[in-house]
Amino acid sequence: NEDRQPVCCGEIRRPVSVQKAFHDGRSSHTPTGNVTLELSKEKPNERLLDRQAAQFVASIQKVESELSSQIRYLTQVATGQPHEGSSYSARKDCQMALNCADYARVKLGELCKTCDQMLEQL
């Protein structure tokens, strides 16, 4: 089902585009049948063959480009790098703020102990 959101990433569009690229790749094989038929003729139409070949190459390049894009996206997701639809940056900022707050809490605790010790000595 194309509408079902995958568990591994927060974006629905990505898996759908992989399926579309696969479908485009399958449909790009249709011109090969036409080319084979044309080549079997005694006098093949070279312009038609050239046009069909150009369409086939363009179709394959489109599929290759989309699949390369998918590979780049999945590499980002798999390595935890920020990517579109990612909350990585916000989570990292939040974690850094929590670390700073913990550090400040420790330092304030040390300061309080030092102040208490000084007051006891007076």
Short mmCIF file of C-alpha atoms in Angstrom, two decimals:
data_model
loop_
_atom_site.label_atom_id
_atom_site.label_comp_id
_atom_site.label_asym_id
_atom_site.label_seq_id
_atom_site.Cartn_x
_atom_site.Cartn_y
_atom_site.Cartn_z
CA ASN A 1 0.00 0.00 0.00
CA GLU A 2 1.58 3.30 -1.12
CA ASP A 3 -0.25 5.36 1.54
CA ARG A 4 1.27 3.46 4.45
CA GLN A 5 4.08 5.36 6.15
CA PRO A 6 7.25 3.32 6.65
CA VAL A 7 8.50 2.87 10.19
CA CYS A 8 12.12 3.76 9.40
CA CYS A 9 11.61 7.30 8.16
CA GLY A 10 9.12 10.09 8.60
CA GLU A 11 8.48 10.77 4.96
CA ILE A 12 5.89 9.05 2.78
CA ARG A 13 7.09 10.41 -0.57
CA ARG A 14 10.39 8.53 -0.63
CA PRO A 15 9.15 4.94 -0.90
CA VAL A 16 6.49 5.99 -3.40
CA SER A 17 9.15 7.56 -5.64
CA VAL A 18 11.17 4.33 -5.55
CA GLN A 19 8.09 2.45 -6.72
CA LYS A 20 7.56 5.05 -9.44
CA ALA A 21 11.18 4.73 -10.58
CA PHE A 22 10.74 0.95 -10.72
CA HIS A 23 7.54 1.35 -12.75
CA ASP A 24 9.24 3.85 -15.09
CA GLY A 25 12.09 1.40 -15.55
CA ARG A 26 9.70 -1.39 -16.49
CA SER A 27 7.78 0.83 -18.91
CA SER A 28 11.04 1.93 -20.53
CA HIS A 29 11.41 -1.58 -21.94
CA THR A 30 8.35 -1.14 -24.17
CA PRO A 31 10.29 0.84 -26.82
CA THR A 32 12.77 -2.03 -27.10
CA GLY A 33 9.99 -4.18 -28.51
CA ASN A 34 9.17 -1.47 -31.04
CA VAL A 35 12.83 -1.18 -32.00
CA THR A 36 13.14 -4.94 -32.43
CA LEU A 37 10.05 -4.94 -34.64
CA GLU A 38 11.40 -2.04 -36.68
CA LEU A 39 14.80 -3.72 -37.07
CA SER A 40 13.14 -6.88 -38.35
CA LYS A 41 11.73 -4.94 -41.31
CA GLU A 42 13.52 -5.04 -44.62
CA LYS A 43 13.93 -1.24 -44.64
CA PRO A 44 13.93 0.04 -41.05
CA ASN A 45 13.11 3.69 -40.45
CA GLU A 46 16.38 5.05 -39.04
CA ARG A 47 14.81 8.26 -37.72
CA LEU A 48 12.26 6.22 -35.78
CA LEU A 49 15.03 4.00 -34.43
CA ASP A 50 17.09 7.02 -33.37
CA ARG A 51 14.06 8.60 -31.67
CA GLN A 52 13.22 5.35 -29.86
CA ALA A 53 16.84 4.94 -28.76
CA ALA A 54 16.95 8.51 -27.45
CA GLN A 55 13.69 7.97 -25.52
CA PHE A 56 15.03 4.75 -24.07
CA VAL A 57 18.29 6.39 -22.96
CA ALA A 58 16.41 9.34 -21.43
CA SER A 59 14.12 6.94 -19.57
CA ILE A 60 17.04 4.95 -18.19
CA GLN A 61 18.83 8.16 -17.13
CA LYS A 62 15.71 9.33 -15.30
CA VAL A 63 15.44 6.04 -13.41
CA GLU A 64 19.17 6.11 -12.62
CA SER A 65 18.91 9.68 -11.33
CA GLU A 66 15.94 8.87 -9.09
CA LEU A 67 17.60 5.76 -7.70
CA SER A 68 20.81 7.73 -7.02
CA SER A 69 18.73 10.28 -5.15
CA GLN A 70 17.15 7.48 -3.11
CA ILE A 71 20.57 6.05 -2.28
CA ARG A 72 21.81 9.44 -1.08
CA TYR A 73 18.69 9.92 1.06
CA LEU A 74 18.87 6.45 2.58
CA THR A 75 22.59 6.92 3.31
CA GLN A 76 21.75 10.07 5.27
CA VAL A 77 18.97 8.34 7.18
CA ALA A 78 21.08 5.25 7.94
CA THR A 79 24.04 7.26 9.25
CA GLY A 80 21.95 9.61 11.39
CA GLN A 81 22.87 12.69 9.36
CA PRO A 82 20.31 15.47 9.14
CA HIS A 83 17.97 15.09 6.18
CA GLU A 84 14.66 16.48 4.98
CA GLY A 85 11.94 15.61 7.45
CA SER A 86 14.55 14.88 10.11
CA SER A 87 14.34 16.00 13.72
CA TYR A 88 18.08 15.32 14.14
CA SER A 89 19.06 18.99 14.41
CA ALA A 90 16.36 19.80 16.96
CA ARG A 91 17.20 16.71 19.04
CA LYS A 92 20.90 17.57 18.95
CA ASP A 93 20.19 21.18 20.05
CA CYS A 94 17.98 19.91 22.87
CA GLN A 95 20.62 17.42 24.02
CA MET A 96 23.28 20.14 24.01
CA ALA A 97 21.01 22.41 26.08
CA LEU A 98 20.42 19.59 28.58
CA ASN A 99 24.17 18.99 28.81
CA CYS A 100 24.76 22.70 29.45
CA ALA A 101 22.04 22.74 32.12
CA ASP A 102 23.60 19.69 33.83
CA TYR A 103 27.04 21.32 33.75
CA ALA A 104 25.63 24.55 35.20
CA ARG A 105 23.84 22.56 37.93
CA VAL A 106 27.10 20.82 38.90
CA LYS A 107 29.04 24.10 38.96
CA LEU A 108 26.31 25.82 41.04
CA GLY A 109 26.40 22.89 43.47
CA GLU A 110 30.15 23.27 43.83
CA LEU A 111 29.75 27.03 44.34
CA CYS A 112 27.11 26.44 47.03
CA LYS A 113 29.42 24.03 48.89
CA THR A 114 32.27 26.51 48.69
CA CYS A 115 30.03 29.32 50.02
CA ASP A 116 28.73 27.12 52.86
CA GLN A 117 32.29 26.17 53.85
CA MET A 118 33.32 29.84 53.86
CA LEU A 119 30.31 30.81 55.98
CA GLU A 120 31.08 28.05 58.48
CA GLN A 121 34.63 29.35 58.89
CA LEU A 122 33.39 32.85 59.77
#
